[in-house]
Short mmCIF file of N, CA and C in Angstrom, two decimals:
data_model
loop_
_atom_site.label_atom_id
_atom_site.label_comp_id
_atom_site.label_asym_id
_atom_site.label_seq_id
_atom_site.Cartn_x
_atom_site.Cartn_y
_atom_site.Cartn_z
N MET A 1 -85.98 56.91 -30.26
CA MET A 1 -85.60 56.42 -31.57
C MET A 1 -84.48 55.38 -31.47
N GLY A 2 -83.63 55.47 -30.46
CA GLY A 2 -82.53 54.52 -30.30
C GLY A 2 -83.03 53.09 -30.16
N ALA A 3 -84.10 52.90 -29.39
CA ALA A 3 -84.65 51.55 -29.22
C ALA A 3 -85.19 51.01 -30.54
N ALA A 4 -85.80 51.88 -31.34
CA ALA A 4 -86.34 51.43 -32.63
C ALA A 4 -85.21 51.01 -33.56
N LEU A 5 -84.12 51.74 -33.54
CA LEU A 5 -82.98 51.35 -34.37
C LEU A 5 -82.38 50.03 -33.91
N ALA A 6 -82.29 49.84 -32.61
CA ALA A 6 -81.73 48.61 -32.08
C ALA A 6 -82.57 47.41 -32.49
N GLN A 7 -83.88 47.58 -32.53
CA GLN A 7 -84.75 46.48 -32.88
C GLN A 7 -84.70 46.16 -34.36
N SER A 8 -84.32 47.12 -35.18
CA SER A 8 -84.31 46.89 -36.62
C SER A 8 -82.99 46.32 -37.12
N LYS A 9 -82.02 46.15 -36.23
CA LYS A 9 -80.73 45.59 -36.63
C LYS A 9 -80.92 44.13 -37.06
N PRO A 10 -80.25 43.72 -38.12
CA PRO A 10 -80.36 42.31 -38.50
C PRO A 10 -79.68 41.43 -37.45
N PRO A 11 -80.14 40.21 -37.32
CA PRO A 11 -79.54 39.32 -36.33
C PRO A 11 -78.10 38.95 -36.71
N ILE A 12 -77.33 38.65 -35.70
CA ILE A 12 -75.97 38.17 -35.90
C ILE A 12 -76.04 36.73 -36.38
N VAL A 13 -75.30 36.41 -37.42
CA VAL A 13 -75.29 35.05 -37.96
C VAL A 13 -74.09 34.30 -37.38
N ILE A 14 -74.38 33.14 -36.83
CA ILE A 14 -73.35 32.24 -36.30
C ILE A 14 -73.39 30.97 -37.12
N GLY A 15 -72.25 30.55 -37.62
CA GLY A 15 -72.16 29.30 -38.36
C GLY A 15 -71.81 28.15 -37.42
N TRP A 16 -72.44 27.02 -37.63
CA TRP A 16 -72.19 25.81 -36.84
C TRP A 16 -71.81 24.71 -37.81
N LEU A 17 -70.56 24.26 -37.75
CA LEU A 17 -70.06 23.21 -38.65
C LEU A 17 -69.62 22.02 -37.81
N GLN A 18 -70.27 20.90 -38.03
CA GLN A 18 -69.99 19.70 -37.24
C GLN A 18 -69.77 18.52 -38.17
N ALA A 19 -68.69 17.80 -37.95
CA ALA A 19 -68.36 16.64 -38.78
C ALA A 19 -69.32 15.48 -38.52
N ALA A 20 -69.86 15.43 -37.31
CA ALA A 20 -70.75 14.33 -36.93
C ALA A 20 -72.19 14.63 -37.38
N SER A 21 -73.11 13.81 -36.90
CA SER A 21 -74.52 14.00 -37.24
C SER A 21 -75.25 14.71 -36.12
N ARG A 22 -76.39 15.28 -36.47
CA ARG A 22 -77.24 15.91 -35.47
C ARG A 22 -77.70 14.88 -34.43
N GLU A 23 -77.96 13.68 -34.90
CA GLU A 23 -78.44 12.62 -33.99
C GLU A 23 -77.40 12.31 -32.91
N SER A 24 -76.13 12.28 -33.27
CA SER A 24 -75.11 11.90 -32.29
C SER A 24 -74.54 13.09 -31.52
N HIS A 25 -74.58 14.29 -32.10
CA HIS A 25 -73.95 15.43 -31.45
C HIS A 25 -74.86 16.66 -31.33
N GLY A 26 -76.14 16.46 -31.54
CA GLY A 26 -77.09 17.56 -31.43
C GLY A 26 -77.14 18.17 -30.04
N HIS A 27 -76.80 17.38 -29.03
CA HIS A 27 -76.80 17.89 -27.66
C HIS A 27 -75.82 19.04 -27.48
N LEU A 28 -74.75 19.06 -28.28
CA LEU A 28 -73.78 20.16 -28.20
C LEU A 28 -74.41 21.47 -28.67
N LEU A 29 -75.17 21.40 -29.74
CA LEU A 29 -75.85 22.60 -30.25
C LEU A 29 -76.92 23.06 -29.27
N VAL A 30 -77.64 22.11 -28.68
CA VAL A 30 -78.66 22.46 -27.69
C VAL A 30 -78.01 23.20 -26.52
N ALA A 31 -76.88 22.70 -26.04
CA ALA A 31 -76.18 23.35 -24.92
C ALA A 31 -75.71 24.75 -25.31
N PHE A 32 -75.22 24.91 -26.54
CA PHE A 32 -74.78 26.21 -27.01
C PHE A 32 -75.95 27.20 -27.04
N LYS A 33 -77.08 26.75 -27.58
CA LYS A 33 -78.25 27.60 -27.64
C LYS A 33 -78.75 27.97 -26.24
N GLU A 34 -78.70 27.02 -25.31
CA GLU A 34 -79.10 27.31 -23.93
C GLU A 34 -78.17 28.35 -23.31
N GLY A 35 -76.87 28.25 -23.62
CA GLY A 35 -75.92 29.23 -23.12
C GLY A 35 -76.20 30.62 -23.65
N LEU A 36 -76.51 30.70 -24.95
CA LEU A 36 -76.86 32.00 -25.54
C LEU A 36 -78.10 32.58 -24.86
N ALA A 37 -79.10 31.73 -24.67
CA ALA A 37 -80.35 32.18 -24.03
C ALA A 37 -80.09 32.66 -22.61
N ALA A 38 -79.22 31.97 -21.89
CA ALA A 38 -78.90 32.36 -20.51
C ALA A 38 -78.22 33.73 -20.47
N LEU A 39 -77.55 34.09 -21.56
CA LEU A 39 -76.91 35.41 -21.66
C LEU A 39 -77.84 36.48 -22.22
N GLY A 40 -79.08 36.07 -22.53
CA GLY A 40 -80.07 37.02 -23.01
C GLY A 40 -80.16 37.15 -24.52
N TRP A 41 -79.49 36.28 -25.25
CA TRP A 41 -79.53 36.32 -26.72
C TRP A 41 -80.74 35.53 -27.20
N LYS A 42 -81.57 36.18 -27.99
CA LYS A 42 -82.80 35.55 -28.50
C LYS A 42 -82.56 35.00 -29.90
N GLU A 43 -82.70 33.70 -30.02
CA GLU A 43 -82.53 33.06 -31.32
C GLU A 43 -83.67 33.50 -32.25
N GLY A 44 -83.29 33.87 -33.45
CA GLY A 44 -84.26 34.30 -34.44
C GLY A 44 -84.32 35.81 -34.57
N SER A 45 -84.28 36.52 -33.44
CA SER A 45 -84.34 37.98 -33.52
C SER A 45 -82.97 38.63 -33.34
N GLN A 46 -82.18 38.14 -32.39
CA GLN A 46 -80.85 38.71 -32.17
C GLN A 46 -79.74 37.89 -32.80
N VAL A 47 -79.96 36.61 -32.90
CA VAL A 47 -78.95 35.71 -33.43
C VAL A 47 -79.62 34.61 -34.25
N VAL A 48 -78.97 34.26 -35.35
CA VAL A 48 -79.43 33.15 -36.20
C VAL A 48 -78.27 32.17 -36.30
N ILE A 49 -78.56 30.91 -36.07
CA ILE A 49 -77.52 29.89 -36.16
C ILE A 49 -77.74 29.10 -37.44
N GLU A 50 -76.76 29.18 -38.32
CA GLU A 50 -76.77 28.42 -39.58
C GLU A 50 -76.06 27.10 -39.31
N GLU A 51 -76.79 26.02 -39.33
CA GLU A 51 -76.23 24.70 -39.01
C GLU A 51 -75.83 23.94 -40.26
N ARG A 52 -74.69 23.27 -40.18
CA ARG A 52 -74.26 22.34 -41.23
C ARG A 52 -73.69 21.11 -40.53
N TRP A 53 -74.18 19.96 -40.92
CA TRP A 53 -73.78 18.67 -40.34
C TRP A 53 -73.25 17.78 -41.46
N ALA A 54 -72.04 17.26 -41.31
CA ALA A 54 -71.46 16.40 -42.35
C ALA A 54 -71.85 14.95 -42.20
N ASP A 55 -72.48 14.60 -41.10
CA ASP A 55 -72.95 13.22 -40.86
C ASP A 55 -71.83 12.19 -40.99
N GLY A 56 -70.63 12.57 -40.54
CA GLY A 56 -69.49 11.65 -40.56
C GLY A 56 -68.81 11.53 -41.91
N ARG A 57 -69.28 12.28 -42.88
CA ARG A 57 -68.69 12.23 -44.23
C ARG A 57 -67.78 13.44 -44.40
N TYR A 58 -66.52 13.24 -44.09
CA TYR A 58 -65.55 14.34 -44.07
C TYR A 58 -65.41 15.05 -45.41
N GLU A 59 -65.67 14.34 -46.50
CA GLU A 59 -65.56 14.99 -47.81
C GLU A 59 -66.62 16.09 -47.99
N ARG A 60 -67.64 16.09 -47.16
CA ARG A 60 -68.68 17.12 -47.23
C ARG A 60 -68.30 18.40 -46.48
N LEU A 61 -67.26 18.34 -45.63
CA LEU A 61 -66.95 19.48 -44.78
C LEU A 61 -66.58 20.74 -45.57
N GLN A 62 -65.74 20.59 -46.57
CA GLN A 62 -65.31 21.78 -47.33
C GLN A 62 -66.49 22.47 -48.01
N PRO A 63 -67.35 21.75 -48.74
CA PRO A 63 -68.51 22.42 -49.34
C PRO A 63 -69.45 23.04 -48.30
N LEU A 64 -69.62 22.36 -47.17
CA LEU A 64 -70.47 22.91 -46.12
C LEU A 64 -69.87 24.18 -45.53
N ALA A 65 -68.55 24.18 -45.34
CA ALA A 65 -67.86 25.37 -44.82
C ALA A 65 -68.00 26.52 -45.80
N GLU A 66 -67.92 26.23 -47.10
CA GLU A 66 -68.08 27.27 -48.11
C GLU A 66 -69.49 27.85 -48.10
N GLU A 67 -70.49 26.99 -47.89
CA GLU A 67 -71.88 27.46 -47.77
C GLU A 67 -72.01 28.43 -46.59
N LEU A 68 -71.41 28.05 -45.47
CA LEU A 68 -71.47 28.91 -44.29
C LEU A 68 -70.77 30.23 -44.54
N ALA A 69 -69.59 30.19 -45.13
CA ALA A 69 -68.82 31.41 -45.39
C ALA A 69 -69.61 32.36 -46.29
N ALA A 70 -70.37 31.82 -47.23
CA ALA A 70 -71.17 32.65 -48.13
C ALA A 70 -72.24 33.44 -47.38
N ARG A 71 -72.65 32.94 -46.23
CA ARG A 71 -73.65 33.64 -45.39
C ARG A 71 -73.02 34.79 -44.60
N LYS A 72 -71.69 34.89 -44.66
CA LYS A 72 -70.94 35.94 -43.96
C LYS A 72 -71.24 35.98 -42.46
N PRO A 73 -71.03 34.83 -41.78
CA PRO A 73 -71.31 34.81 -40.35
C PRO A 73 -70.28 35.63 -39.56
N ALA A 74 -70.68 36.04 -38.38
CA ALA A 74 -69.76 36.74 -37.48
C ALA A 74 -68.68 35.78 -37.01
N VAL A 75 -69.05 34.52 -36.89
CA VAL A 75 -68.13 33.49 -36.41
C VAL A 75 -68.64 32.14 -36.90
N ILE A 76 -67.71 31.20 -37.08
CA ILE A 76 -68.08 29.82 -37.38
C ILE A 76 -67.54 28.95 -36.25
N LEU A 77 -68.42 28.21 -35.60
CA LEU A 77 -68.03 27.25 -34.57
C LEU A 77 -67.91 25.91 -35.26
N ALA A 78 -66.73 25.31 -35.15
CA ALA A 78 -66.48 24.06 -35.87
C ALA A 78 -65.87 23.02 -34.94
N SER A 79 -66.28 21.76 -35.13
CA SER A 79 -65.76 20.67 -34.32
C SER A 79 -65.92 19.38 -35.11
N PRO A 80 -65.02 18.44 -35.00
CA PRO A 80 -63.70 18.47 -34.37
C PRO A 80 -62.68 19.18 -35.26
N VAL A 81 -61.41 18.92 -35.03
CA VAL A 81 -60.32 19.61 -35.74
C VAL A 81 -60.48 19.55 -37.24
N VAL A 82 -60.93 18.44 -37.79
CA VAL A 82 -61.10 18.32 -39.23
C VAL A 82 -62.11 19.35 -39.74
N SER A 83 -63.11 19.67 -38.94
CA SER A 83 -64.09 20.69 -39.31
C SER A 83 -63.47 22.08 -39.23
N VAL A 84 -62.62 22.28 -38.25
CA VAL A 84 -61.93 23.57 -38.10
C VAL A 84 -61.06 23.83 -39.32
N ARG A 85 -60.36 22.82 -39.77
CA ARG A 85 -59.51 22.97 -40.96
C ARG A 85 -60.35 23.34 -42.18
N ALA A 86 -61.50 22.72 -42.34
CA ALA A 86 -62.37 23.03 -43.47
C ALA A 86 -62.88 24.46 -43.39
N ALA A 87 -63.21 24.90 -42.19
CA ALA A 87 -63.72 26.25 -42.01
C ALA A 87 -62.65 27.31 -42.24
N ALA A 88 -61.41 26.96 -41.93
CA ALA A 88 -60.31 27.92 -42.11
C ALA A 88 -60.11 28.20 -43.57
#
């Protein structure tokens, strides 16, 4: 029964807040996902990454951070410092 309970746990939500665009900084998210996979974390079943990209428009960071916070993630990864401030 322990294995069945473990499988029914909801995935851990990780927030990803980036001031830049996916086109210019998507490689960072790819590397993060590869690192999770190397540690045995399965995206979709064990972990869900909620992505928010401000596309260089800093005024969008605060609303995007609020969207992420509403999802109640275990952690929000934010970059650069201006994104960290919005997430805080």
